Amino acid sequence: MKRSHWSLLLSLILLAVSAALYLLQIQLFRKPGDTFFYLLQDLAFLPMQVLLVTLILNEMLQRRAKQEMQNKLNMVIGAFYSEMGADLLQRCAAFDNRLDTLRTHVLIGSAWTDKDFATAQQQVRTHGFSIDARRPELAALKQFLIERRSCLLALLENPNLLEHETFTDLLWAVSHLTEELAYRPQLQGLPDSDYAHLSGDLQRAYTLLIYEWLAYVKHLRDNYPYMYSLVVRMNPFVPDASPIVC
């Protein structure tokens, strides 16, 4: 039976039961006036019930479900940065001609506030990236991405990620960069136009990596301070970063 037909049948059954109970009340107590009085009273309260259940309670349940989904997504994002994201971010930074300028905005501190994170994200949006794909590190980046292609595919197959558009965009950008590099047997001596194209692909993935990384680190600060401390110490933008607590 189709869902619409089942819903209609259930509605008719419930209405029939309600009508039968009201008729039974009239037959037993012989006070139809009282019955209609309480029926009208119940109907008068019905809009308030709709307000409480449909709007307020449903909104609270949806907000809670959304929060639970966001927590699950942050676990997936955390796994991505642990497995390859942080390393990839560091490798992409090697192609940034203006890394020193960007680094000053993403050196996250243990006492960073919401305002600090918002400022850092704004700086990433307005940063004038200068990516040069001609650097010799391109071959190592290609090998790194190819070796982790299965990890990317597994993440892209996760249906929950459809709820997180920006992180999905990041995965697609990294996946596209992987394919672009994988299709080129040699990365030396390419035309200038091709290097410009690869630089654009690198910049797209690099920008999204930084932006999502900042959002993820902020989440750790709010919910898992012990993990936040480790991420601050292992900041991929810090040369020779160390987990040792000084």
Coordinates of C-alpha atoms in Angstrom, one line a residue:
M1 CA 0.0 0.0 0.0
K2 CA 1.3 3.4 -0.9
R3 CA 2.2 5.8 1.9
S4 CA -0.5 8.3 0.9
H5 CA -3.2 5.7 0.9
W6 CA -2.0 4.3 4.2
S7 CA -2.1 7.8 5.7
L8 CA -5.6 8.5 4.4
L9 CA -6.8 5.2 5.8
L10 CA -5.3 5.8 9.2
S11 CA -6.9 9.3 9.3
L12 CA -10.3 7.9 8.5
I13 CA -10.0 5.2 11.2
L14 CA -8.9 7.8 13.8
L15 CA -11.8 10.1 12.9
A16 CA -14.3 7.2 13.1
V17 CA -13.0 6.1 16.5
S18 CA -13.3 9.7 17.8
A19 CA -16.8 10.0 16.5
A20 CA -17.8 6.7 18.0
L21 CA -16.4 7.7 21.4
Y22 CA -18.4 10.9 21.4
L23 CA -21.6 9.1 20.5
L24 CA -20.9 6.6 23.2
Q25 CA -20.5 9.4 25.7
I26 CA -23.8 10.9 24.7
Q27 CA -25.6 7.5 25.0
L28 CA -24.1 6.8 28.4
F29 CA -24.5 10.2 30.1
R30 CA -27.4 11.7 28.1
K31 CA -25.8 15.1 28.2
P32 CA -25.2 16.2 24.6
G33 CA -24.8 19.8 25.6
D34 CA -21.8 19.0 27.9
T35 CA -20.3 16.8 25.1
F36 CA -20.5 19.5 22.5
F37 CA -19.2 22.1 25.1
Y38 CA -16.0 20.0 25.7
L39 CA -15.7 19.2 22.0
L40 CA -15.7 22.9 21.2
Q41 CA -13.3 23.5 24.1
D42 CA -10.9 20.9 22.6
L43 CA -11.2 22.4 19.2
A44 CA -10.4 25.9 20.6
F45 CA -7.2 24.5 22.1
L46 CA -6.2 22.7 18.9
P47 CA -4.4 25.7 17.3
M48 CA -2.3 26.1 20.4
Q49 CA -1.4 22.4 20.2
V50 CA -0.4 22.8 16.6
L51 CA 1.8 25.8 17.6
L52 CA 3.4 23.8 20.5
V53 CA 4.0 20.6 18.7
T54 CA 4.5 21.5 15.1
L55 CA 6.4 24.7 15.4
I56 CA 8.1 24.8 18.8
L57 CA 8.7 21.2 19.6
N58 CA 9.5 20.2 16.1
E59 CA 11.9 23.1 15.8
M60 CA 13.7 21.9 18.9
L61 CA 13.9 18.3 17.7
Q62 CA 15.2 19.4 14.3
R63 CA 17.8 21.6 16.0
R64 CA 19.0 18.7 18.1
A65 CA 19.1 16.4 15.1
K66 CA 21.1 19.0 13.2
Q67 CA 23.5 19.3 16.0
E68 CA 24.0 15.6 16.3
M69 CA 24.6 15.4 12.5
Q70 CA 27.1 18.2 12.7
N71 CA 29.0 16.4 15.4
K72 CA 29.1 13.3 13.2
L73 CA 30.3 15.4 10.3
N74 CA 33.0 16.9 12.4
M75 CA 34.2 13.4 13.3
V76 CA 34.5 12.7 9.6
I77 CA 36.3 16.0 9.0
G78 CA 38.6 15.3 11.8
A79 CA 39.5 11.9 10.3
F80 CA 40.2 13.6 7.0
Y81 CA 42.6 16.1 8.5
S82 CA 44.3 13.4 10.6
E83 CA 44.7 11.0 7.7
M84 CA 45.7 13.4 4.9
G85 CA 44.3 16.9 5.3
A86 CA 46.9 18.4 7.5
D87 CA 49.7 16.9 5.5
L88 CA 48.1 18.0 2.3
L89 CA 47.7 21.5 3.6
Q90 CA 51.4 21.7 4.4
R91 CA 52.3 20.4 0.9
C92 CA 50.0 22.9 -0.8
A93 CA 51.5 25.7 1.2
A94 CA 54.9 24.9 -0.4
F95 CA 53.5 26.4 -3.7
D96 CA 52.3 29.6 -2.1
N97 CA 54.5 32.5 -3.0
R98 CA 52.8 34.6 -0.3
L99 CA 53.0 32.0 2.4
D100 CA 54.7 34.3 4.9
T101 CA 51.9 36.8 4.7
L102 CA 49.2 34.2 5.1
R103 CA 51.1 32.5 7.9
T104 CA 50.7 35.5 10.2
H105 CA 46.9 35.1 10.1
V106 CA 46.7 31.3 10.8
L107 CA 49.2 30.9 13.6
I108 CA 46.4 29.7 16.0
G109 CA 47.0 30.3 19.6
S110 CA 45.8 28.5 22.7
A111 CA 43.8 31.6 23.8
W112 CA 42.1 32.4 20.4
T113 CA 38.6 33.7 20.6
D114 CA 35.7 33.6 18.2
K115 CA 36.7 37.0 16.9
D116 CA 40.2 35.7 16.2
F117 CA 38.9 32.8 14.1
A118 CA 36.5 35.1 12.3
T119 CA 39.3 37.4 11.5
A120 CA 41.5 34.6 10.2
Q121 CA 38.7 33.3 8.0
Q122 CA 38.2 36.8 6.6
Q123 CA 41.9 37.1 5.9
V124 CA 41.8 33.8 4.0
R125 CA 38.9 35.0 1.9
T126 CA 40.7 38.3 0.9
H127 CA 44.2 36.9 0.7
G128 CA 45.8 37.4 -2.7
F129 CA 47.0 33.9 -3.3
S130 CA 50.0 33.4 -5.6
I131 CA 50.3 29.7 -6.4
D132 CA 53.1 28.5 -8.7
A133 CA 52.7 24.9 -9.9
R134 CA 56.1 24.9 -11.5
R135 CA 57.8 24.1 -8.2
P136 CA 59.6 20.7 -8.0
E137 CA 57.4 19.6 -5.1
L138 CA 54.6 18.9 -7.6
A139 CA 55.7 15.3 -8.3
A140 CA 55.7 14.5 -4.6
L141 CA 52.2 16.1 -4.2
K142 CA 51.0 13.9 -7.1
Q143 CA 52.3 10.7 -5.5
F144 CA 50.9 11.7 -2.1
L145 CA 47.4 12.3 -3.6
I146 CA 47.4 9.1 -5.7
E147 CA 48.3 7.0 -2.7
R148 CA 45.3 8.4 -0.8
R149 CA 42.8 8.3 -3.6
S150 CA 40.9 5.5 -1.8
C151 CA 40.5 7.7 1.3
L152 CA 39.0 10.4 -0.8
L153 CA 36.6 8.0 -2.6
A154 CA 35.4 6.6 0.8
L155 CA 34.7 10.1 2.1
L156 CA 32.8 11.1 -1.1
E157 CA 30.6 8.0 -0.7
N158 CA 29.5 9.1 2.7
P159 CA 25.9 10.3 2.3
N160 CA 26.0 12.4 5.5
L161 CA 28.5 14.7 3.8
L162 CA 25.7 16.1 1.6
E163 CA 24.7 18.1 4.7
H164 CA 28.1 19.9 4.6
E165 CA 28.3 21.6 1.3
T166 CA 31.6 23.4 1.8
F167 CA 33.5 20.2 3.0
T168 CA 32.0 18.3 0.0
D169 CA 33.3 21.1 -2.3
L170 CA 36.7 20.6 -0.6
L171 CA 36.7 16.9 -1.3
W172 CA 35.7 17.5 -5.0
A173 CA 38.4 20.1 -5.4
V174 CA 41.1 17.7 -4.0
S175 CA 39.7 14.8 -6.1
H176 CA 39.9 17.0 -9.2
L177 CA 43.4 18.0 -8.5
T178 CA 44.3 14.4 -8.0
E179 CA 42.9 13.4 -11.4
E180 CA 44.6 16.3 -13.1
L181 CA 48.0 15.3 -11.8
A182 CA 47.4 11.6 -12.3
Y183 CA 46.6 12.0 -16.0
R184 CA 50.0 13.7 -16.6
P185 CA 52.9 11.2 -16.8
Q186 CA 55.4 14.0 -16.7
L187 CA 55.1 17.2 -14.7
Q188 CA 58.2 18.9 -16.0
G189 CA 58.3 20.9 -19.2
L190 CA 54.6 21.5 -19.5
P191 CA 53.2 24.6 -21.4
D192 CA 52.7 27.8 -19.4
S193 CA 49.0 27.5 -20.0
D194 CA 49.0 24.1 -18.4
Y195 CA 50.9 25.2 -15.3
A196 CA 48.5 28.1 -15.0
H197 CA 45.6 25.6 -15.1
L198 CA 47.2 23.4 -12.4
S199 CA 48.0 26.5 -10.3
G200 CA 44.3 27.3 -10.4
D201 CA 43.3 23.8 -9.3
L202 CA 45.9 24.0 -6.5
Q203 CA 44.6 27.3 -5.3
R204 CA 41.0 26.1 -5.2
A205 CA 41.9 23.0 -3.1
Y206 CA 44.4 25.0 -0.9
T207 CA 41.9 27.8 -0.1
L208 CA 39.1 25.3 0.9
L209 CA 41.6 23.3 2.9
I210 CA 42.5 26.4 5.0
Y211 CA 39.0 27.6 5.4
E212 CA 37.6 24.2 6.5
W213 CA 40.7 23.6 8.7
L214 CA 40.0 26.8 10.6
A215 CA 36.3 25.9 11.2
Y216 CA 37.3 22.4 12.4
V217 CA 39.9 23.7 14.8
K218 CA 37.4 26.2 16.2
H219 CA 35.0 23.2 16.7
L220 CA 37.8 21.4 18.7
R221 CA 38.4 24.5 20.8
D222 CA 34.7 24.5 21.8
N223 CA 34.2 20.8 22.4
Y224 CA 37.5 19.0 22.7
P225 CA 40.2 21.3 24.3
Y226 CA 42.7 18.5 24.6
M227 CA 42.6 17.8 20.9
Y228 CA 42.7 21.5 20.3
S229 CA 45.9 21.8 22.2
L230 CA 47.5 19.1 20.0
V231 CA 46.3 20.8 16.7
V232 CA 47.7 24.1 17.9
R233 CA 51.1 22.5 18.5
M234 CA 51.0 20.6 15.2
N235 CA 49.9 23.6 13.1
P236 CA 50.8 22.8 9.5
F237 CA 51.8 26.4 8.9
V238 CA 54.5 26.3 11.6
P239 CA 57.9 25.2 10.3
D240 CA 59.2 22.2 12.3
A241 CA 56.0 21.9 14.4
S242 CA 56.4 19.6 17.3
P243 CA 53.9 17.8 19.6
I244 CA 56.2 18.4 22.6
V245 CA 54.6 20.6 25.2
C246 CA 57.0 23.4 26.1

